Every structure is written in structure tokens, then in C-alpha cells.
Coordinates of N, CA and C and ligand atoms in Angstrom, one line a residue:
X182 N -12.3 -3.1 15.4 CA -11.5 -2.3 14.5 C -11.3 -3.0 13.1
X183 N -11.5 -2.3 12.0 CA -11.4 -2.9 10.7 C -10.0 -2.6 10.1
X184 N -9.5 -3.7 9.5 CA -8.3 -3.5 8.7 C -8.7 -3.1 7.3
X185 N -8.5 -1.8 6.9 CA -8.9 -1.4 5.5 C -8.1 -2.0 4.4
X186 N -8.7 -2.3 3.3 CA -8.0 -2.9 2.2 C -7.8 -1.8 1.1
X187 N -6.6 -1.5 0.8 CA -6.3 -0.6 -0.3 C -5.8 -1.5 -1.5
X188 N -6.0 -0.9 -2.7 CA -5.5 -1.6 -3.9 C -4.2 -1.0 -4.3
X189 N -3.1 -1.8 -4.5 CA -1.8 -1.3 -4.8 C -1.7 -1.4 -6.4
X190 N -2.0 -0.3 -7.0 CA -2.1 -0.3 -8.5 C -2.1 1.1 -9.0
X191 N -1.6 1.3 -10.3 CA -1.7 2.6 -10.9 C -2.5 2.5 -12.2
X192 N -2.9 1.2 -12.6 CA -3.6 1.0 -13.8 C -5.0 1.7 -13.8
X193 N -5.3 2.6 -14.7 CA -6.5 3.4 -14.8 C -7.8 2.5 -14.7
X194 N -7.8 1.5 -15.6 CA -9.1 0.7 -15.7 C -9.3 -0.1 -14.4
X195 N -8.2 -0.6 -13.8 CA -8.4 -1.3 -12.5 C -8.8 -0.4 -11.4
X196 N -8.3 0.8 -11.4 CA -8.7 1.8 -10.3 C -10.2 2.1 -10.5
X197 N -10.6 2.3 -11.8 CA -12.0 2.6 -12.1 C -12.9 1.4 -11.6
X198 N -12.5 0.2 -11.8 CA -13.2 -1.0 -11.4 C -13.4 -1.0 -9.9
X199 N -12.2 -1.0 -9.2 CA -12.2 -1.1 -7.8 C -12.8 0.1 -7.0
X200 N -12.8 1.2 -7.7 CA -13.3 2.4 -7.0 C -14.8 2.2 -6.7
X201 N -15.5 1.4 -7.5 CA -16.9 1.2 -7.3 C -17.1 0.0 -6.3
X202 N -16.1 -0.7 -5.9 CA -16.3 -1.9 -5.1 C -16.1 -1.5 -3.6
X203 N -17.0 -2.0 -2.7 CA -16.9 -1.7 -1.3 C -15.7 -2.3 -0.6
X204 N -15.2 -3.4 -1.2 CA -14.1 -4.1 -0.5 C -12.8 -3.2 -0.5
X205 N -12.7 -2.3 -1.5 CA -11.5 -1.5 -1.5 C -11.8 -0.1 -1.0
X206 N -11.0 0.3 0.0 CA -11.2 1.6 0.7 C -10.3 2.7 0.2
X207 N -9.3 2.3 -0.6 CA -8.4 3.3 -1.1 C -7.3 2.7 -2.1
X208 N -6.4 3.5 -2.5 CA -5.4 3.1 -3.5 C -4.0 3.6 -3.1
X209 N -3.0 2.8 -3.5 CA -1.6 3.2 -3.4 C -0.9 3.0 -4.7
X210 N -0.2 4.0 -5.1 CA 0.6 3.9 -6.3 C 2.1 4.2 -5.9
X211 N 3.0 3.9 -6.8 CA 4.4 4.3 -6.7 C 4.9 4.5 -8.1
X212 N 6.1 5.1 -8.2 CA 6.6 5.3 -9.6 C 6.8 4.0 -10.4
X213 N 7.1 2.9 -9.8 CA 7.2 1.7 -10.6 C 5.9 1.2 -11.1
X214 N 4.8 1.4 -10.3 CA 3.5 1.0 -10.7 C 3.0 2.0 -11.8
X215 N 3.4 3.2 -11.7 CA 3.0 4.2 -12.7 C 3.6 3.8 -14.0
X216 N 4.9 3.4 -14.0 CA 5.6 3.0 -15.2 C 4.9 1.8 -15.8
X217 N 4.6 0.8 -14.9 CA 4.0 -0.4 -15.3 C 2.6 -0.1 -16.0
X218 N 1.9 0.9 -15.5 CA 0.6 1.3 -16.1 C 0.8 2.0 -17.4
X219 N 2.0 2.3 -17.8 CA 2.2 3.0 -19.0 C 2.1 4.5 -19.0
X220 N 2.1 5.1 -17.8 CA 2.0 6.5 -17.7 C 3.2 7.2 -18.3
X221 N 2.9 8.2 -19.2 CA 3.9 8.9 -19.9 C 4.2 10.3 -19.2
X222 N 3.1 10.9 -18.9 CA 3.1 12.2 -18.2 C 2.5 12.0 -16.8
X223 N 3.4 12.1 -15.8 CA 3.0 11.7 -14.4 C 1.8 12.5 -13.9
X224 N 1.9 13.8 -14.1 CA 0.8 14.7 -13.6 C -0.5 14.4 -14.4
X225 N -0.5 14.4 -15.7 CA -1.7 14.2 -16.5 C -2.3 12.8 -16.1
X226 N -1.5 11.8 -16.0 CA -2.0 10.5 -15.7 C -2.6 10.4 -14.3
X227 N -2.0 11.1 -13.4 CA -2.6 11.1 -12.0 C -3.9 11.8 -12.0
X228 N -4.0 12.9 -12.7 CA -5.2 13.7 -12.8 C -6.3 12.9 -13.4
X229 N -6.0 12.2 -14.5 CA -7.0 11.3 -15.1 C -7.6 10.3 -14.1
X230 N -6.7 9.8 -13.3 CA -7.1 8.8 -12.3 C -8.0 9.5 -11.3
X231 N -7.6 10.7 -10.9 CA -8.4 11.5 -9.9 C -9.8 11.9 -10.4
X232 N -10.0 11.9 -11.7 CA -11.3 12.3 -12.2 C -12.3 11.2 -11.9
X233 N -11.8 10.0 -11.8 CA -12.7 8.9 -11.5 C -12.6 8.4 -10.0
X234 N -11.6 8.8 -9.4 CA -11.4 8.4 -7.9 C -11.3 9.7 -7.2
X235 N -12.5 10.2 -6.8 CA -12.5 11.6 -6.1 C -12.6 11.5 -4.6
X236 N -13.1 10.3 -4.1 CA -13.3 10.3 -2.6 C -12.3 9.4 -1.9
X237 N -12.1 8.2 -2.5 CA -11.2 7.2 -1.7 C -9.8 7.7 -1.7
X238 N -9.1 7.6 -0.6 CA -7.7 8.1 -0.5 C -6.8 7.4 -1.5
X239 N -6.0 8.1 -2.1 CA -5.0 7.6 -3.1 C -3.7 8.3 -2.9
X240 N -2.6 7.5 -2.9 CA -1.3 8.0 -2.7 C -0.5 8.1 -4.0
X241 N 0.1 9.3 -4.2 CA 1.0 9.5 -5.3 C 2.4 9.9 -4.8
X242 N 3.4 9.3 -5.3 CA 4.7 9.4 -4.7 C 5.6 10.5 -5.4
X243 N 6.4 11.2 -4.6 CA 7.4 12.1 -5.2 C 8.5 11.2 -5.8
X244 N 9.3 11.7 -6.7 CA 10.4 10.9 -7.3 C 11.7 11.7 -7.3
X245 N 11.7 12.9 -6.8 CA 12.9 13.7 -6.7 C 13.8 13.0 -5.6
X246 N 15.1 13.2 -5.7 CA 16.0 12.6 -4.8 C 16.7 13.5 -3.8
X247 N 16.3 14.8 -3.9 CA 16.9 15.7 -2.9 C 15.7 16.5 -2.2
X248 N 15.9 16.8 -0.9 CA 14.8 17.4 -0.2 C 14.1 18.6 -0.8
X249 N 14.9 19.5 -1.4 CA 14.3 20.7 -2.0 C 13.3 20.3 -3.1
X250 N 13.8 19.5 -4.0 CA 12.9 19.1 -5.2 C 11.8 18.2 -4.7
X251 N 12.0 17.4 -3.7 CA 11.0 16.6 -3.1 C 9.8 17.5 -2.6
X252 N 10.2 18.5 -1.9 CA 9.2 19.4 -1.3 C 8.4 20.1 -2.5
X253 N 9.1 20.5 -3.5 CA 8.4 21.2 -4.6 C 7.4 20.2 -5.3
X254 N 7.8 19.0 -5.5 CA 6.9 18.0 -6.1 C 5.7 17.7 -5.1
X255 N 6.0 17.6 -3.8 CA 5.0 17.3 -2.8 C 3.9 18.4 -2.8
X256 N 4.3 19.6 -2.9 CA 3.3 20.7 -2.9 C 2.4 20.6 -4.1
X257 N 3.0 20.3 -5.2 CA 2.3 20.2 -6.5 C 1.3 19.0 -6.4
X258 N 1.8 17.9 -6.0 CA 1.0 16.6 -5.9 C -0.2 16.9 -5.0
X259 N 0.1 17.5 -3.8 CA -1.0 17.8 -2.8 C -2.2 18.6 -3.4
X260 N -1.9 19.4 -4.4 CA -2.9 20.2 -5.0 C -3.8 19.5 -6.0
X261 N -3.4 18.3 -6.4 CA -4.2 17.6 -7.4 C -5.5 17.1 -6.9
X262 N -5.7 16.9 -5.6 CA -7.0 16.4 -5.1 C -7.1 16.4 -3.6
X263 N -8.3 16.5 -3.1 CA -8.5 16.5 -1.7 C -8.2 15.1 -1.1
X264 N -8.4 14.0 -1.9 CA -8.2 12.7 -1.4 C -6.8 12.2 -1.6
X265 N -5.9 13.1 -2.0 CA -4.5 12.7 -2.3 C -3.7 12.6 -1.0
X266 N -2.9 11.5 -0.9 CA -1.8 11.4 0.1 C -0.5 11.5 -0.6
X267 N 0.4 12.4 -0.2 CA 1.7 12.5 -0.8 C 2.6 11.5 -0.2
X268 N 3.1 10.7 -1.1 CA 4.0 9.6 -0.6 C 5.5 10.1 -0.6
X269 N 6.1 10.0 0.5 CA 7.5 10.5 0.7 C 8.3 9.3 1.2
X270 N 9.4 9.0 0.5 CA 10.3 7.9 1.0 C 11.0 8.3 2.3
X271 N 11.1 7.3 3.2 CA 11.7 7.7 4.5 C 13.1 8.2 4.3
X272 N 13.8 7.6 3.4 CA 15.2 8.1 3.1 C 15.3 8.4 1.5
X273 N 16.3 9.1 1.1 CA 16.5 9.2 -0.3 C 17.4 8.1 -0.8
X274 N 17.8 8.1 -2.1 CA 18.6 7.0 -2.6 C 20.0 6.9 -1.9
X275 N 20.4 7.9 -1.3 CA 21.7 7.9 -0.6 C 21.6 7.5 0.9
X276 N 20.3 7.2 1.3 CA 20.1 6.7 2.6 C 19.9 7.8 3.7
X277 N 19.8 9.1 3.2 CA 19.6 10.2 4.1 C 18.1 10.3 4.5
X278 N 17.9 10.4 5.8 CA 16.5 10.5 6.4 C 15.9 11.8 5.9
X279 N 14.6 11.7 5.4 CA 13.9 12.8 4.8 C 13.1 13.5 5.9
X280 N 13.6 13.5 7.1 CA 12.8 14.1 8.2 C 12.4 15.6 8.0
X281 N 13.3 16.4 7.5 CA 12.9 17.8 7.3 C 11.7 17.9 6.3
X282 N 11.7 17.1 5.3 CA 10.6 17.2 4.3 C 9.3 16.8 5.0
X283 N 9.4 15.7 5.7 CA 8.2 15.1 6.4 C 7.7 16.2 7.4
X284 N 8.6 16.8 8.2 CA 8.2 17.8 9.2 C 7.5 19.0 8.5
X285 N 8.1 19.5 7.5 CA 7.6 20.7 6.9 C 6.2 20.5 6.3
X286 N 6.0 19.4 5.6 CA 4.8 19.1 4.9 C 3.7 18.8 5.9
X287 N 4.0 18.0 6.9 CA 3.1 17.6 7.9 C 2.6 18.8 8.8
X288 N 3.6 19.7 9.1 CA 3.2 20.9 9.8 C 2.2 21.7 9.0
X289 N 2.2 21.6 7.7 CA 1.2 22.3 6.9 C 0.0 21.5 6.6
X290 N -0.1 20.4 7.4 CA -1.3 19.5 7.3 C -1.5 18.8 6.0
X291 N -0.4 18.6 5.3 CA -0.5 17.9 4.0 C -0.5 16.4 4.4
X292 N -1.5 15.7 3.9 CA -1.6 14.3 4.2 C -0.4 13.5 3.6
X293 N 0.2 12.7 4.4 CA 1.4 12.0 3.9 C 1.3 10.5 4.1
X294 N 2.0 9.8 3.2 CA 2.2 8.4 3.3 C 3.8 8.2 3.2
X295 N 4.3 7.9 4.4 CA 5.8 7.7 4.4 C 6.1 6.2 4.0
X296 N 6.9 6.1 3.0 CA 7.0 4.8 2.4 C 8.5 4.2 2.5
X297 N 8.6 2.9 2.1 CA 9.8 2.2 2.0 C 10.4 2.1 3.5
X298 N 9.5 1.8 4.4 CA 9.9 1.7 5.8 C 10.2 0.2 6.1
X299 N 11.3 0.0 6.8 CA 11.8 -1.4 7.1 C 12.1 -1.6 8.6
X300 N 12.3 -0.5 9.4 CA 12.7 -0.8 10.8 C 11.9 0.1 11.7
X301 N 11.9 -0.4 13.0 CA 11.1 0.3 14.0 C 11.8 1.6 14.4
X302 N 13.1 1.7 14.2 CA 13.9 2.9 14.4 C 13.4 4.0 13.4
X303 N 13.2 3.6 12.2 CA 12.6 4.5 11.2 C 11.3 5.0 11.6
X304 N 10.4 4.1 12.1 CA 9.1 4.4 12.5 C 9.1 5.5 13.6
X305 N 10.0 5.3 14.6 CA 10.0 6.2 15.7 C 10.5 7.6 15.2
X306 N 11.5 7.6 14.3 CA 11.9 8.9 13.8 C 10.8 9.6 13.0
X307 N 10.1 8.8 12.2 CA 9.0 9.4 11.4 C 7.9 10.0 12.3
X308 N 7.5 9.3 13.4 CA 6.5 9.8 14.3 C 6.9 11.1 14.9
X309 N 8.2 11.2 15.2 CA 8.7 12.5 15.8 C 8.5 13.7 14.9
X310 N 8.6 13.4 13.6 CA 8.4 14.5 12.6 C 7.0 14.8 12.2
X311 N 6.1 13.9 12.6 CA 4.7 14.1 12.1 C 3.9 15.0 13.0
X312 N 3.0 15.8 12.4 CA 2.0 16.6 13.1 C 0.9 15.7 13.5
X313 N 0.7 15.5 14.8 CA -0.3 14.5 15.2 C -1.7 14.9 14.9
X314 N -1.9 16.2 14.5 CA -3.3 16.6 14.0 C -3.5 16.5 12.5
X315 N -2.5 16.0 11.9 CA -2.6 15.8 10.4 C -2.6 14.3 10.1
X316 N -3.3 14.0 9.0 CA -3.4 12.5 8.7 C -2.2 12.0 8.0
X317 N -1.7 10.9 8.5 CA -0.5 10.3 8.0 C -0.6 8.8 8.0
X318 N 0.1 8.2 7.0 CA 0.2 6.7 6.9 C 1.7 6.4 6.9
X319 N 2.1 5.3 7.6 CA 3.4 4.8 7.6 C 3.4 3.4 6.9
X320 N 4.1 3.3 5.7 CA 4.0 2.1 5.0 C 5.2 1.2 5.2
X321 N 5.0 0.0 5.8 CA 6.1 -0.9 6.1 C 6.0 -2.1 5.1
X322 N 7.1 -2.3 4.5 CA 7.2 -3.3 3.3 C 7.4 -4.7 3.8
X323 N 6.3 -5.4 4.1 CA 6.4 -6.7 4.7 C 7.0 -7.8 3.7
X324 N 6.5 -7.8 2.5 CA 6.9 -8.8 1.5 C 8.3 -8.7 1.1
X325 N 8.8 -7.5 0.9 CA 10.2 -7.4 0.4 C 11.1 -7.8 1.6
X326 N 10.7 -7.6 2.8 CA 11.4 -8.0 4.0 C 11.5 -9.5 4.1
X327 N 10.3 -10.1 3.9 CA 10.2 -11.6 4.0 C 11.0 -12.2 2.9
X328 N 11.0 -11.6 1.7 CA 11.7 -12.1 0.6 C 13.2 -12.3 1.0
X329 N 13.7 -11.5 1.9 CA 15.1 -11.5 2.3 C 15.3 -12.3 3.6
X330 N 14.3 -13.0 4.0 CA 14.4 -13.9 5.2 C 14.2 -13.1 6.5
X331 N 13.6 -12.0 6.4 CA 13.3 -11.2 7.6 C 11.9 -11.2 8.0
X332 N 11.6 -11.4 9.3 CA 10.2 -11.5 9.8 C 9.6 -10.1 10.0
X333 N 8.6 -9.9 9.2 CA 7.9 -8.5 9.3 C 7.1 -8.3 10.6
X334 N 6.7 -9.4 11.3 CA 5.8 -9.3 12.4 C 6.3 -8.4 13.5
X335 N 7.5 -8.5 14.0 CA 7.9 -7.7 15.2 C 7.8 -6.2 14.9
X336 N 8.2 -5.8 13.8 CA 8.2 -4.3 13.5 C 6.7 -3.8 13.4
X337 N 5.9 -4.6 12.8 CA 4.5 -4.2 12.7 C 3.9 -4.1 14.1
X338 N 4.1 -5.2 15.0 CA 3.5 -5.2 16.3 C 4.0 -4.0 17.1
X339 N 5.3 -3.7 17.0 CA 5.8 -2.6 17.8 C 5.3 -1.2 17.3
X340 N 5.2 -1.1 16.0 CA 4.7 0.1 15.4 C 3.3 0.4 15.7
X341 N 2.5 -0.7 15.6 CA 1.0 -0.5 15.9 C 0.8 -0.1 17.4
X342 N 1.6 -0.8 18.3 CA 1.5 -0.4 19.7 C 1.9 1.1 19.9
X343 N 2.9 1.5 19.2 CA 3.5 2.8 19.4 C 2.5 3.9 18.8
X344 N 1.8 3.6 17.8 CA 0.9 4.6 17.1 C -0.5 4.5 17.6
X345 N -0.8 3.6 18.5 CA -2.2 3.4 18.9 C -2.9 4.7 19.5
X346 N -2.1 5.4 20.2 CA -2.6 6.6 20.8 C -2.8 7.8 19.8
X347 N -2.3 7.7 18.7 CA -2.4 8.8 17.7 C -3.5 8.4 16.6
X348 N -4.7 9.1 16.7 CA -5.8 8.7 15.8 C -5.5 9.0 14.4
X349 N -4.6 9.9 14.1 CA -4.3 10.3 12.7 C -3.2 9.6 12.1
X350 N -2.5 8.7 12.8 CA -1.4 8.0 12.2 C -1.8 6.5 12.0
X351 N -1.7 6.1 10.7 CA -2.1 4.7 10.4 C -0.9 3.9 9.9
X352 N -0.8 2.7 10.4 CA 0.2 1.8 9.9 C -0.3 1.0 8.7
X353 N 0.4 0.9 7.6 CA 0.0 0.2 6.4 C 0.9 -0.9 6.1
X354 N 0.3 -2.1 5.9 CA 1.0 -3.3 5.5 C 1.2 -3.2 4.0
X355 N 2.4 -2.9 3.6 CA 2.7 -2.8 2.1 C 3.5 -4.0 1.7
X356 N 3.6 -4.1 0.3 CA 4.3 -5.2 -0.3 C 3.7 -6.6 0.2
X357 N 2.4 -6.7 -0.2 CA 1.7 -7.9 0.2 C 2.0 -9.1 -0.8
X358 N 2.3 -10.2 -0.3 CA 2.7 -11.3 -1.1 C 1.6 -12.4 -1.3
X359 N 0.7 -12.6 -0.3 CA -0.3 -13.6 -0.4 C -1.5 -13.3 0.4
X360 N -2.7 -13.9 0.0 CA -4.0 -13.5 0.7 C -3.9 -13.7 2.2
X361 N -3.1 -14.7 2.7 CA -3.1 -14.9 4.1 C -2.5 -13.7 4.9
X362 N -1.7 -12.8 4.2 CA -1.2 -11.6 4.8 C -2.3 -10.7 5.4
X363 N -3.5 -10.8 4.8 CA -4.7 -10.0 5.2 C -5.1 -10.5 6.6
X364 N -5.1 -11.8 6.8 CA -5.5 -12.3 8.2 C -4.4 -12.0 9.2
X365 N -3.1 -12.0 8.8 CA -2.0 -11.6 9.7 C -2.2 -10.2 10.1
X366 N -2.5 -9.3 9.1 CA -2.6 -7.9 9.4 C -3.8 -7.6 10.3
X367 N -4.9 -8.3 10.0 CA -6.1 -8.2 10.8 C -5.8 -8.6 12.3
X368 N -5.1 -9.7 12.5 CA -4.9 -10.2 13.8 C -4.1 -9.2 14.7
X369 N -3.2 -8.5 14.1 CA -2.4 -7.5 14.9 C -3.0 -6.1 14.8
X370 N -4.2 -6.0 14.3 CA -5.0 -4.8 14.2 C -4.2 -3.7 13.4
X371 N -3.6 -4.1 12.3 CA -3.0 -3.1 11.4 C -4.1 -2.3 10.7
X372 N -3.9 -1.0 10.6 CA -4.9 -0.1 10.1 C -5.3 -0.4 8.7
X373 N -4.3 -0.6 7.8 CA -4.5 -0.7 6.4 C -3.6 -1.8 5.8
X374 N -4.1 -2.5 4.8 CA -3.2 -3.4 4.0 C -3.4 -3.0 2.6
X375 N -2.3 -2.9 1.8 CA -2.5 -2.6 0.4 C -2.0 -3.8 -0.4
X376 N -2.8 -4.2 -1.4 CA -2.5 -5.4 -2.1 C -2.9 -5.4 -3.6
X377 N -2.2 -6.1 -4.4 CA -2.5 -6.1 -5.8 C -3.9 -6.7 -6.1
X378 N -4.5 -6.4 -7.2 CA -5.9 -6.8 -7.5 C -6.0 -8.4 -7.4
X379 N -5.0 -9.1 -7.9 CA -5.1 -10.6 -7.9 C -5.3 -11.1 -6.5
X380 N -4.7 -10.5 -5.5 CA -4.9 -10.9 -4.1 C -6.2 -10.5 -3.5
X381 N -6.7 -9.3 -4.0 CA -8.0 -8.9 -3.5 C -9.1 -9.9 -4.0
X382 N -8.9 -10.3 -5.2 CA -9.9 -11.3 -5.8 C -9.8 -12.6 -5.0
X383 N -8.7 -13.0 -4.6 CA -8.6 -14.3 -3.8 C -9.2 -14.1 -2.4
X384 N -9.0 -12.9 -1.8 CA -9.6 -12.7 -0.5 C -11.2 -12.7 -0.6
X385 N -11.7 -12.3 -1.7 CA -13.2 -12.4 -1.9 C -13.7 -13.8 -1.8
X386 N -12.8 -14.8 -2.1 CA -13.3 -16.2 -2.1 C -12.8 -16.9 -0.8
X387 N -12.4 -16.1 0.2 CA -12.1 -16.7 1.5 C -13.3 -17.5 2.0
X388 N -13.0 -18.6 2.8 CA -14.0 -19.3 3.4 C -14.4 -20.6 2.8
X389 N -13.7 -21.0 1.7 CA -13.9 -22.3 1.0 C -13.6 -23.4 2.0
X390 N -14.5 -24.4 2.0 CA -14.3 -25.5 3.0 C -13.1 -26.4 2.7
X391 N -12.6 -27.1 3.7 CA -11.5 -28.0 3.4 C -11.9 -29.1 2.4
X392 N -13.2 -29.5 2.5 CA -13.7 -30.6 1.6 C -13.6 -30.1 0.2
X393 N -14.1 -28.9 -0.1 CA -14.0 -28.3 -1.4 C -12.6 -28.1 -1.9
X394 N -11.8 -27.6 -1.0 CA -10.4 -27.4 -1.4 C -9.7 -28.7 -1.8
X395 N -10.0 -29.8 -1.1 CA -9.3 -31.1 -1.5 C -9.9 -31.6 -2.8
X396 N -11.2 -31.4 -3.0 CA -11.8 -31.9 -4.3 C -11.3 -31.1 -5.4
X397 N -11.2 -29.8 -5.3 CA -10.7 -28.9 -6.3 C -9.3 -29.2 -6.7
X398 N -8.5 -29.5 -5.7 CA -7.1 -29.8 -5.9 C -6.9 -31.1 -6.7
X399 N -7.7 -32.1 -6.3 CA -7.6 -33.4 -7.0 C -8.2 -33.3 -8.4
X400 N -9.2 -32.5 -8.6 CA -9.8 -32.3 -9.9 C -8.8 -31.6 -10.9
X401 N -8.0 -30.7 -10.3 CA -7.0 -30.0 -11.1 C -6.0 -30.9 -11.7
X402 N -5.5 -31.9 -10.8 CA -4.5 -32.8 -11.2 C -5.1 -33.8 -12.2
X403 N -6.4 -34.2 -12.0 CA -7.0 -35.1 -12.9 C -7.2 -34.5 -14.3
X404 N -7.7 -33.2 -14.3 CA -7.9 -32.5 -15.6 C -6.6 -32.4 -16.4
X405 N -5.5 -32.1 -15.7 CA -4.2 -31.9 -16.4 C -3.7 -33.3 -16.9
X406 N -3.9 -34.3 -16.1 CA -3.4 -35.7 -16.6 C -4.2 -36.1 -17.8
X407 N -5.5 -35.7 -17.8 CA -6.4 -36.1 -19.0 C -6.0 -35.3 -20.2
X408 N -5.8 -34.0 -20.0 CA -5.4 -33.1 -21.1 C -4.1 -33.6 -21.8
X409 N -3.2 -34.1 -20.9 CA -1.9 -34.6 -21.5 C -1.9 -36.0 -21.9
X410 N -3.1 -36.6 -21.8 CA -3.4 -38.0 -22.1 C -2.3 -39.0 -21.5
X411 N -2.0 -38.7 -20.2 CA -1.0 -39.5 -19.6 C -1.4 -41.0 -19.5
X412 N -0.5 -41.9 -19.7 CA -0.7 -43.4 -19.5 C 0.4 -44.0 -18.8
X413 N 0.2 -45.0 -18.0 CA 1.3 -45.7 -17.4 C 1.2 -47.2 -17.8
Ligands
G3P118 O1 3.2 0.3 -3.1 C1 4.2 -0.2 -2.2 C2 4.4 -1.7 -2.1 O2 3.1 -2.2 -1.7 C3 5.1 -2.4 -3.2 O3 5.0 -3.7 -3.1 O4 5.0 -5.8 -4.4 O5 6.5 -4.0 -5.1 O6 7.0 -5.2 -3.0 P1 5.9 -4.7 -3.9

């Protein structure tokens, strides 16, 4: 079983670049990444991306904060392309579970990426709302969890075990902090990991020997001491 690599980015040029690379199987965006990419018009910007990324799955997130408007946005986003996954936050900003939204969209076979997930209880509630014949992703935020001193491994292991029997539900390792997270995700047979371009580049150079690592490290220190003309 392969752990697919998605690129966590909304920047047009970067998507264009990685869309041609075999290492990347898909893309994930969110409103913060869209803002970072300089998107002014959410729809136009997304459609511009979809003109160059027509096959690989790509997630675009709703940003409404109430179920009614979330549904309206989701139906519109879904129409933008066949490879689009509509990203729905597991709760709104008030902490209310968006189960009704998830249930309605999934029943209509709209591909979903349920995001901002942090607990196994949330995963179980999401699974109950999902149409098992429709494609869905559940995005668990490993890095943001680890940043706050919480171990992401137990929730991933439990969620992967729980979803194993559902071919259409994939667990996604989101909020990747370092290249080693890819090996962790692979070890537990996580379906997908999404990561920023800088980490994808580092993964491409996996396999460097310990000998080369130690020489490169020492060379780096030597170069800097020479550049600074250090003397004792
Ligand atoms: O796209 C969702 C997730 O991967 C965000 O990661 O780095 O903002 O915690 P990050």
C-alpha cells in the first residue's frame, strides 16, 4: 500500500510545477493558503488553478461559518471541476459539529475532505455521516497537535484501523512539519500525507548516507567559520 503525497499549497506556479511531477498525487488548499498565494477572487483563482490541474485531486475549502451558507458554497465549489474535493471543517468557529452538512453533501456523492480534525471521537462522528459509496478524505492535523505537546500517533492509528474496511474513506496526515513525518505516515499505512513544497524537496533527497551527512555538516561549519574569518 502506497502513502500518497499531496502538496499543501495554493500558489499557482507551484501547483503548475508539481502537477507535472510524479511524486505529487494531489493538492490541498485552505483559505489561509489562498490568502498567502495572493488570491483576490476565490472562485476565479481556483478556476485558474483547475485549468492547469485537471486530473489530480485538489481540495478547496468552504469559508462560510453557518451550515446553510456552507452548503451553498460547497455546491458551487463542487461544480468547478471533476477532480475537486470540497473541504468542510469538522466544526464551525463556534465548535458546532457540521454533521448535517457532511451528511447532505456525501449523500449526493460530492467528494469531501473533512478538515481540522484532532480527535478520534470526531473521526467516528464523521464516518457515521459519510456515504460509504462516495469518496471522502479525513484530514487530521498532526503538526498543530504536536506543536501543543500532543502525540498525533494514537489518533492516526485508531482512525486508520477504523477506516480500513471502507475503500472510499482515506485518512490524510495534514499539518506536516518535517520530512520524517512521511516515514511515520508510511509506517502506519496512512493513505495520504500533504506537505509543503519545501518538505517534498527534502523527501526527494532521502537516502543520503551517514558518511555524507557527517561530512556535509562539518563542511557547513567550516564554510561559515571561513566566511566570518574566525580566529582564536
Ligand atoms: O492544509 C491543511 C494543513 O496541512 C495545514 O497545515 O502547516 O498550516 O498546520 P499547517
